[in-house]
Tab-separated table of C-alpha atoms in Angstrom:
chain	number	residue	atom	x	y	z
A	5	UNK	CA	-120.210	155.908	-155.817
A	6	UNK	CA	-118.827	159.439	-156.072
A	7	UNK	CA	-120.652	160.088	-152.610
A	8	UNK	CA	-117.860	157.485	-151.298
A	9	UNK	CA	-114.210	158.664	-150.423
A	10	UNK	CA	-112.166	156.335	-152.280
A	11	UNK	CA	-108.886	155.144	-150.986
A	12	UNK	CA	-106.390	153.466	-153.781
A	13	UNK	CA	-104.066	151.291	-151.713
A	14	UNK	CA	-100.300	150.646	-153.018
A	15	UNK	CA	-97.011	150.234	-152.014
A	16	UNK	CA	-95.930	148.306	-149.054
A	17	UNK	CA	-93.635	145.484	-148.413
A	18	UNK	CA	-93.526	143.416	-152.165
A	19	UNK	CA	-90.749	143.254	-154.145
A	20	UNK	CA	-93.351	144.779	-156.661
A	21	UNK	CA	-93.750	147.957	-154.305
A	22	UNK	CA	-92.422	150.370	-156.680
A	23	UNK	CA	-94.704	149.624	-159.400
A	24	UNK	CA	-97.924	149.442	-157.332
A	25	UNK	CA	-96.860	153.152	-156.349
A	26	UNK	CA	-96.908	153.707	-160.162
A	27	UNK	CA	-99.800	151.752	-160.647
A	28	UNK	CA	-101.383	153.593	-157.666
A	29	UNK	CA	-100.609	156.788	-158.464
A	30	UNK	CA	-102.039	156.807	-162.092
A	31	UNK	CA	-105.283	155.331	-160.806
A	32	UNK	CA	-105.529	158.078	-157.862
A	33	UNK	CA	-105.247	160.337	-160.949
A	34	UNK	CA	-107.686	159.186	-163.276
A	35	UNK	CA	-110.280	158.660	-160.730
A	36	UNK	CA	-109.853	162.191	-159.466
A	37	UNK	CA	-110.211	163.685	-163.188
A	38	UNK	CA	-113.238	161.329	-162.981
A	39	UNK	CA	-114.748	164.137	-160.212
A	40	UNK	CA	-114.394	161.043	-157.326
A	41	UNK	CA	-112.774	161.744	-154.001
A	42	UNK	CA	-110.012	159.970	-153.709
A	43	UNK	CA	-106.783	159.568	-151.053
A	44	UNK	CA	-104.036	156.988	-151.484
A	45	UNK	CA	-102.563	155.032	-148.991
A	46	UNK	CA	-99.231	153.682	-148.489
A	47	UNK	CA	-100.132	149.846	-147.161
A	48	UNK	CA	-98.717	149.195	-143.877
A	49	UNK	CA	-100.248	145.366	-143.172
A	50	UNK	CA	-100.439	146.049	-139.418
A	51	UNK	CA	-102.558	149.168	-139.042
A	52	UNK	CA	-104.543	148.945	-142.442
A	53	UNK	CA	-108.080	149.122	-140.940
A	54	UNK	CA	-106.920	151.742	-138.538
A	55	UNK	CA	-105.384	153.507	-141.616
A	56	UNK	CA	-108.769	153.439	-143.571
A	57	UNK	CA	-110.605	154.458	-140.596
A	58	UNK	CA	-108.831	157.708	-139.778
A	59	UNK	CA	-108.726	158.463	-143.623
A	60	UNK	CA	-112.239	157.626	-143.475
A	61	UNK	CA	-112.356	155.460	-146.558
A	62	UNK	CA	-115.938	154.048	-147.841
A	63	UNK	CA	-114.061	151.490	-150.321
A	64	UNK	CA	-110.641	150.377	-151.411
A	65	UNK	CA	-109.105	150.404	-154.783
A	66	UNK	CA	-106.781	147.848	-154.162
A	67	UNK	CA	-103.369	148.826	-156.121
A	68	UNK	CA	-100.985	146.461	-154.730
A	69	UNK	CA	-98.619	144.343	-156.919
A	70	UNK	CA	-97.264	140.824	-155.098
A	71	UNK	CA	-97.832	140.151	-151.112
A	72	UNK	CA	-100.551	140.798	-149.241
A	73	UNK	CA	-102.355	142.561	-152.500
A	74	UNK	CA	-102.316	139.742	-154.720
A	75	UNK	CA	-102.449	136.361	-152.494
A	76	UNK	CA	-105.548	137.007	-150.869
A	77	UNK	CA	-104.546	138.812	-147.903
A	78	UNK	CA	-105.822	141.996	-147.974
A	79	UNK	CA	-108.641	141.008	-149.651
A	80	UNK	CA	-109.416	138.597	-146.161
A	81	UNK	CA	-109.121	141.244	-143.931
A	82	UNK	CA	-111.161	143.908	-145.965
A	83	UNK	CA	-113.700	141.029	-146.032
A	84	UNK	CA	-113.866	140.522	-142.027
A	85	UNK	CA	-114.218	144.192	-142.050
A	86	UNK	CA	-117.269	144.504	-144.261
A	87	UNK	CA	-115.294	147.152	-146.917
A	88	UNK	CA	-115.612	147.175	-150.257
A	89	UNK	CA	-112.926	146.813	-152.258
A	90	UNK	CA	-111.652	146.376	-156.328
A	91	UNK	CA	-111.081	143.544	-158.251
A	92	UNK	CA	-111.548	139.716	-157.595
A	93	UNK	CA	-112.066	137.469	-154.406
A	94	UNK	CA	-109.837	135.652	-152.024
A	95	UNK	CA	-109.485	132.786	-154.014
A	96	UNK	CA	-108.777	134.075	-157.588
A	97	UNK	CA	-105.906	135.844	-155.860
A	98	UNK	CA	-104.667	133.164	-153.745
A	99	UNK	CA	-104.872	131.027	-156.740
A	100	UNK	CA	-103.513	133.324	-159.396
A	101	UNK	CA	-100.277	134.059	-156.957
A	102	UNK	CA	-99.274	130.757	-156.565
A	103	UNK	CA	-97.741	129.257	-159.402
A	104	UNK	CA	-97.624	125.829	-158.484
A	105	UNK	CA	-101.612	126.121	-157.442
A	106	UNK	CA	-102.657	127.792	-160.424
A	107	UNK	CA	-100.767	125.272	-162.629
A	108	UNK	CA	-102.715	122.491	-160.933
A	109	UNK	CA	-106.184	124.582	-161.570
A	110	UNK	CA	-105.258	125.178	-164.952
A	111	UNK	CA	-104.915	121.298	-165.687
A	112	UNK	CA	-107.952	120.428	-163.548
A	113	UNK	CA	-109.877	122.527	-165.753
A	114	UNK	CA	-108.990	121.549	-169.148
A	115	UNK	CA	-107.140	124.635	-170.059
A	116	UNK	CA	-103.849	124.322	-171.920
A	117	UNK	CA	-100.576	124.752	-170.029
A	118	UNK	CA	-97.136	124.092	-170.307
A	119	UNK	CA	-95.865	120.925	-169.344
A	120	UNK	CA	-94.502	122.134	-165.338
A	121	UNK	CA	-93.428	120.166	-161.967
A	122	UNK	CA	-93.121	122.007	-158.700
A	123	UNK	CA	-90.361	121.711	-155.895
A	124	UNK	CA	-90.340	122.439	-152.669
A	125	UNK	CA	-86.756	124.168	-151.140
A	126	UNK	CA	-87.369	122.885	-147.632
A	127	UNK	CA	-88.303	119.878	-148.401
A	128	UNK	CA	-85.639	118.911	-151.006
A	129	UNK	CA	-81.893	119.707	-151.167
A	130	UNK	CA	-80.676	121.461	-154.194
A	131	UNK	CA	-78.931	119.113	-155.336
A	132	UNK	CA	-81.877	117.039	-155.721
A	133	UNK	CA	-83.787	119.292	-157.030
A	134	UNK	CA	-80.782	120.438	-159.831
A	135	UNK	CA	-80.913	116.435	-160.534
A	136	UNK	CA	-84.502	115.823	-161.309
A	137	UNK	CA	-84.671	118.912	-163.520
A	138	UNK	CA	-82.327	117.250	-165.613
A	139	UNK	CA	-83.675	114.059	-165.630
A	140	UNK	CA	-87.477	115.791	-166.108
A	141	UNK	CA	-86.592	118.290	-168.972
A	142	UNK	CA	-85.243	119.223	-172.162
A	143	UNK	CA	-83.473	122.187	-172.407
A	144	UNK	CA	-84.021	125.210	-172.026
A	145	UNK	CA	-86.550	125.669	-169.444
A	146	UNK	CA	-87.967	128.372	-167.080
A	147	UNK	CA	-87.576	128.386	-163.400
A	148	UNK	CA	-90.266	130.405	-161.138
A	149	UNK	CA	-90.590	131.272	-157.910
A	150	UNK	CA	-94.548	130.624	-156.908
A	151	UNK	CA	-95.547	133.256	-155.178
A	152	UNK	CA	-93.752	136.407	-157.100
A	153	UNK	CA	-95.045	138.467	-160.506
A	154	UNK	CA	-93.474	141.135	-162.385
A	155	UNK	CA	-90.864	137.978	-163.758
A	156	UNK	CA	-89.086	138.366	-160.793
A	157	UNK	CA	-87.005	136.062	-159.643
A	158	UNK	CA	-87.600	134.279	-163.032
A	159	UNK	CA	-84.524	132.733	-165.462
A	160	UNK	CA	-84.461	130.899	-168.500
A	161	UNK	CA	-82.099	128.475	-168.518
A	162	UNK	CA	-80.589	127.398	-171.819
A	163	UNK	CA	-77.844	125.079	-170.867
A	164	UNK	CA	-77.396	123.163	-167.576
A	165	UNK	CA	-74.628	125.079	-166.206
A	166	UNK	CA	-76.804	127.435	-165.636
A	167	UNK	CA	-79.227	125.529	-163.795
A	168	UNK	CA	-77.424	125.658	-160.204
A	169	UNK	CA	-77.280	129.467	-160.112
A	170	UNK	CA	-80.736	129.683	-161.380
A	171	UNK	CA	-82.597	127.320	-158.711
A	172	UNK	CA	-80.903	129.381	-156.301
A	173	UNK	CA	-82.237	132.899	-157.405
A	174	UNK	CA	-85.967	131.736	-157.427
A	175	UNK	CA	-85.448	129.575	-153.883
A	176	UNK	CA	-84.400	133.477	-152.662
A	177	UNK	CA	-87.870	134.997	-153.212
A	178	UNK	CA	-90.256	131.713	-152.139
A	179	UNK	CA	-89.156	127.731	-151.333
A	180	UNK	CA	-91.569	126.948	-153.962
A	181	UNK	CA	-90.123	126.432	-157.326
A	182	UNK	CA	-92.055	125.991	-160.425
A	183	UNK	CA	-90.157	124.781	-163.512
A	184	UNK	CA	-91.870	124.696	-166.882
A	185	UNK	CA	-91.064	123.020	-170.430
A	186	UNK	CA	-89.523	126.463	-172.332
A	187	UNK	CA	-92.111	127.199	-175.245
A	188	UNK	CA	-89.800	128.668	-178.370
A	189	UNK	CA	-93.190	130.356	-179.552
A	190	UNK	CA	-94.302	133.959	-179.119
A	191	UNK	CA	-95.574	135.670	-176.474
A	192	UNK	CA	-99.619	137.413	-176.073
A	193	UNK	CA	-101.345	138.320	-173.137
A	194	UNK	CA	-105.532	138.722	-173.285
A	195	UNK	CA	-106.612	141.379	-170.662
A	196	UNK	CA	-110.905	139.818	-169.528
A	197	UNK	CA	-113.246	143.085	-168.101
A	198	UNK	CA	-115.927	142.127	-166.782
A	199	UNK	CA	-116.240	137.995	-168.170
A	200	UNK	CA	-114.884	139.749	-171.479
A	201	UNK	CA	-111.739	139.684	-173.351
A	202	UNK	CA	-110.617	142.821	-174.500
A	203	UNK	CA	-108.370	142.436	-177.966
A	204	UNK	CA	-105.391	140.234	-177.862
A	205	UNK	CA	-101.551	141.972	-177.333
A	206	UNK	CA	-98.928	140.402	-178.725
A	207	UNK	CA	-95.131	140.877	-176.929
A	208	UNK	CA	-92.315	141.721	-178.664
A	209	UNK	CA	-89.324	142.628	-176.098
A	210	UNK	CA	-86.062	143.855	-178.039
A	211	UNK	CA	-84.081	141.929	-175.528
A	212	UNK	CA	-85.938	138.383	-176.494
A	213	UNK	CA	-86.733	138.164	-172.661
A	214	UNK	CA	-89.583	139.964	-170.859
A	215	UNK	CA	-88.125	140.508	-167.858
A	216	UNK	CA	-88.572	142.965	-165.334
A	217	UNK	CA	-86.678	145.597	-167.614
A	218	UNK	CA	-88.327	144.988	-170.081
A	219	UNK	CA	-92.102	144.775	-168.922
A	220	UNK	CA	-90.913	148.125	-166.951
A	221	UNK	CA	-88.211	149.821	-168.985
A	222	UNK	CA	-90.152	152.727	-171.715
A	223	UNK	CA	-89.136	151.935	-175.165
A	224	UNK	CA	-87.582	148.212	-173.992
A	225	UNK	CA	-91.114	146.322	-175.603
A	226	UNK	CA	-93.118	146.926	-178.743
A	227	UNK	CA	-96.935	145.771	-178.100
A	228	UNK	CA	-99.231	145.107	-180.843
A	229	UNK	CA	-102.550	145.916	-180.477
A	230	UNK	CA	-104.193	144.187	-181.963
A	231	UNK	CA	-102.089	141.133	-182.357
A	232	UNK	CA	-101.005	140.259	-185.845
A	233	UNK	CA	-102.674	137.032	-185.776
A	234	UNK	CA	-105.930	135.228	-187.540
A	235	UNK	CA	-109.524	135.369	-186.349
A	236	UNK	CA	-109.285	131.869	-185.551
A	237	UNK	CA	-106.409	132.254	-183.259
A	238	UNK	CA	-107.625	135.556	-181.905
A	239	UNK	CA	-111.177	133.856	-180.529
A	240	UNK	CA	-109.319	130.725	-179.114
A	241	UNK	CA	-107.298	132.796	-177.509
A	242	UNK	CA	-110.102	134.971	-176.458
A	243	UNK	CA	-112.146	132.045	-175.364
A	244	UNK	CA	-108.868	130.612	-173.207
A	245	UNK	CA	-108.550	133.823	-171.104
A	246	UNK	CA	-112.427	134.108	-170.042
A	247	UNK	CA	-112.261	130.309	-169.792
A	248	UNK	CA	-109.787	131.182	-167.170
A	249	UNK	CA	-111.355	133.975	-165.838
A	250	UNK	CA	-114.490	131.732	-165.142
A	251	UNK	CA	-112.592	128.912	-163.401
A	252	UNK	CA	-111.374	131.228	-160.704
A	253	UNK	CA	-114.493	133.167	-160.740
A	254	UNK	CA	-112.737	136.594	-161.301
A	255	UNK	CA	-114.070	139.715	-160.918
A	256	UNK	CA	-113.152	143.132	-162.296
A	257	UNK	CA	-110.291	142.871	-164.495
A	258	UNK	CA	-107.814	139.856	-164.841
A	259	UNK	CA	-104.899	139.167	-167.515
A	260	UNK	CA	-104.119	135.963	-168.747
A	261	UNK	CA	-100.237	135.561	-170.288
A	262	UNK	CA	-100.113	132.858	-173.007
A	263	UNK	CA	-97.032	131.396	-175.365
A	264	UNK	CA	-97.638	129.399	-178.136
A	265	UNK	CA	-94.835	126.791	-179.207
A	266	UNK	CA	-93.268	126.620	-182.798
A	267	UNK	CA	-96.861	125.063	-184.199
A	268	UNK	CA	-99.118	127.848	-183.239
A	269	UNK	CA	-100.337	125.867	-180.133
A	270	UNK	CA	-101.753	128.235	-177.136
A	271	UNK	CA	-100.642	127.587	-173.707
A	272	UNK	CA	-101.698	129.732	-170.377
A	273	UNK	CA	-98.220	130.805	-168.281
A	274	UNK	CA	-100.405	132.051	-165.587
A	275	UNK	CA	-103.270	135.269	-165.148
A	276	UNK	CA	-102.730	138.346	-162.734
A	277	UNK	CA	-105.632	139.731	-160.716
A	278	UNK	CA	-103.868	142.999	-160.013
A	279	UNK	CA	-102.417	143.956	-163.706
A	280	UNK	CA	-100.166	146.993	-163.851
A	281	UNK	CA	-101.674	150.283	-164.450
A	282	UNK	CA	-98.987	152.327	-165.593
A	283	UNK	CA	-97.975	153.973	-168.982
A	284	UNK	CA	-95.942	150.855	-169.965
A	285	UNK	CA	-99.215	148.605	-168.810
A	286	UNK	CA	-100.851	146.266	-170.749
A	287	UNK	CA	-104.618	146.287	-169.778
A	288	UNK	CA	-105.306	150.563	-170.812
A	289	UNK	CA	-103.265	149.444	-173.785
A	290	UNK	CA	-105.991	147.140	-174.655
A	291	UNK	CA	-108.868	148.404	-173.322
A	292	UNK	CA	-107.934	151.692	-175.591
A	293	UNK	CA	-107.879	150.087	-178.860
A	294	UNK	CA	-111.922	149.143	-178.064
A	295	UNK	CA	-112.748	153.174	-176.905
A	296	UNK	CA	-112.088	152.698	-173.242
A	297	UNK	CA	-109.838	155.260	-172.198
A	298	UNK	CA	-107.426	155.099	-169.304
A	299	UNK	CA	-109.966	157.366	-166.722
A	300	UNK	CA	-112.806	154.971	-167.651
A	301	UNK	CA	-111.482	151.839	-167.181
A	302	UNK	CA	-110.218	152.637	-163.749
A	303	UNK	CA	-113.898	153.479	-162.975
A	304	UNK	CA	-115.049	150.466	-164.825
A	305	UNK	CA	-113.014	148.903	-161.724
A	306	UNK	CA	-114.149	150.958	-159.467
A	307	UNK	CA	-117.828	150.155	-159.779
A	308	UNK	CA	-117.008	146.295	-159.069
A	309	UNK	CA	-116.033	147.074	-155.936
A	310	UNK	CA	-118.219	144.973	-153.014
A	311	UNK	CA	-117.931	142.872	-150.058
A	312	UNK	CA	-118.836	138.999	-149.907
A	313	UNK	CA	-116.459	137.861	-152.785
A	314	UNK	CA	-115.657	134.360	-151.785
């Protein structure tokens, strides 16, 4: 592989931009310490293969956080064009960026979930939509948009009153809504390598949300690696993320989020196929407490790069 010019692809049009850049950049980094050529490229969806071309780029780390990176998109037209690239296939990132889709794969499959029900903005009026939330859930609750990571666009909503403003953030961002039963548990998140889950993280923001600040902000989270939990809890939890990683036939590196409610129960929120990479990033966080340091694992990620991953 280190014959290969390697270009690490990041930014563009997401939300998310800013911290594929970061993500990006730290990767270009490591890799280059690693003694592989390496360029980055700012994604610009209508002259990507020209873009690789003139760079003359043998494979594609792909970097990018939310659109196009994470729904399957690039990963399509990277296909057609017979370059390798990082990370899983089409459908583990079509999945894995739709809420709604990856809530209905998660129940198919067996694998714990919150209790959820998707709406659909052009389809319904607010107003109906405000009125079967009530009539569906117990208070509070979480309201998603489907197609957007990094928490954005995401609210908890404790009372009703807040409900109206709420529904009309996440309708902003996609006119897919997910809303899902609010689990008053704690938060963990199991990064899989390879079919492998790497030791369990638990979450602990200081603002009791983890919200974009606080996933983003230095100092805003603690992170315990590993999480303060038994062995028994540790392996289920183990066994839940590669469970998932399995049923969308990832590749690379995935992480799985999970909340347990007030009884210790484990429930999947959802799993990200592009996990940040930066120094506030959970996957080097646990990949380092099992020897794999930061340069590594990005060539750990590297070396699954390949063609043909439907």
């Amino acid at each position: 592989m280190k014959d290969k010019h390697i270009i690490v692809l990041m930014g563009g049009p997401s939300a998310e931009a800013d911290v594929s850049r970061r993500t990006g950049a730290a990767i270009a980094e490591a890799l280059i310490g690693k003694g592989y050529r390496v360029s980055t490229l700012e994604l610009n969806p209508r002259t990507l293969l020209q873009d690789i071309e003139q760079l003359q780029g043998d494979v594609v780390f792909n970097a990018i956080h939310g659109r196009y990176g994470e729904d399957g998109a690039v990963q399509g037209l990277l296909e057609m064009a017979e370059i390798p690239y990082t990370g899983s296939g089409i459908m583990a990132h079509s999945v894995g960026m739709n809420k709604k889709v990856s809530k209905d794969v998660f129940k198919g499959a067996g694998i714990p979930t919150a209790e959820s029900r998707s709406y659909n903005g052009n389809m319904e009026s607010k107003v109906d939509i405000i009125k079967s939330i009530e009539d569906t859930f117990s208070f509070p609750v979480v309201l998603k948009p489907a197609t957007q990571g990094s928490s954005i666009g995401v609210t908890i909503v404790k009372e009703v009153s807040q409900l109206a403003d709420a529904v009309s953030a996440a309708l902003t961002y996609d006119p897919i809504l997910v809303v899902e039963q609010f689990l008053n548990g704690r938060e963990f998140t199991v990064s899989i390598l390879d079919g492998k889950a790497l030791p369990v993280i638990e979450i602990r923001p200081h603002s009791g949300e983890y919200d974009y600040e606080s996933k983003y902000t230095a100092g805003a989270t603690d992170y315990l690696v590993p999480a303060p939990i038994d062995e028994a809890m540790t392996k289920t939890m183990q066994f839940i993320g590669e469970s998932v990683y399995r049923e969308v036939q990832g590749s690379g590196v995935i992480r799985v989020d999970v909340m347990t409610d007030s009884d210790n129960n484990m429930y999947v929120l959802e799993y990200n196929t592009v996990p940040g990479m930066t120094a506030t990033s959970l996957v080097p966080k646990a990949a380092k407490e099992v020897g794999i340091e930061f340069p590594e694992l990005c060539e750990k990620i590297l070396l699954t790069a390949g063609c043909g991953k439907f």
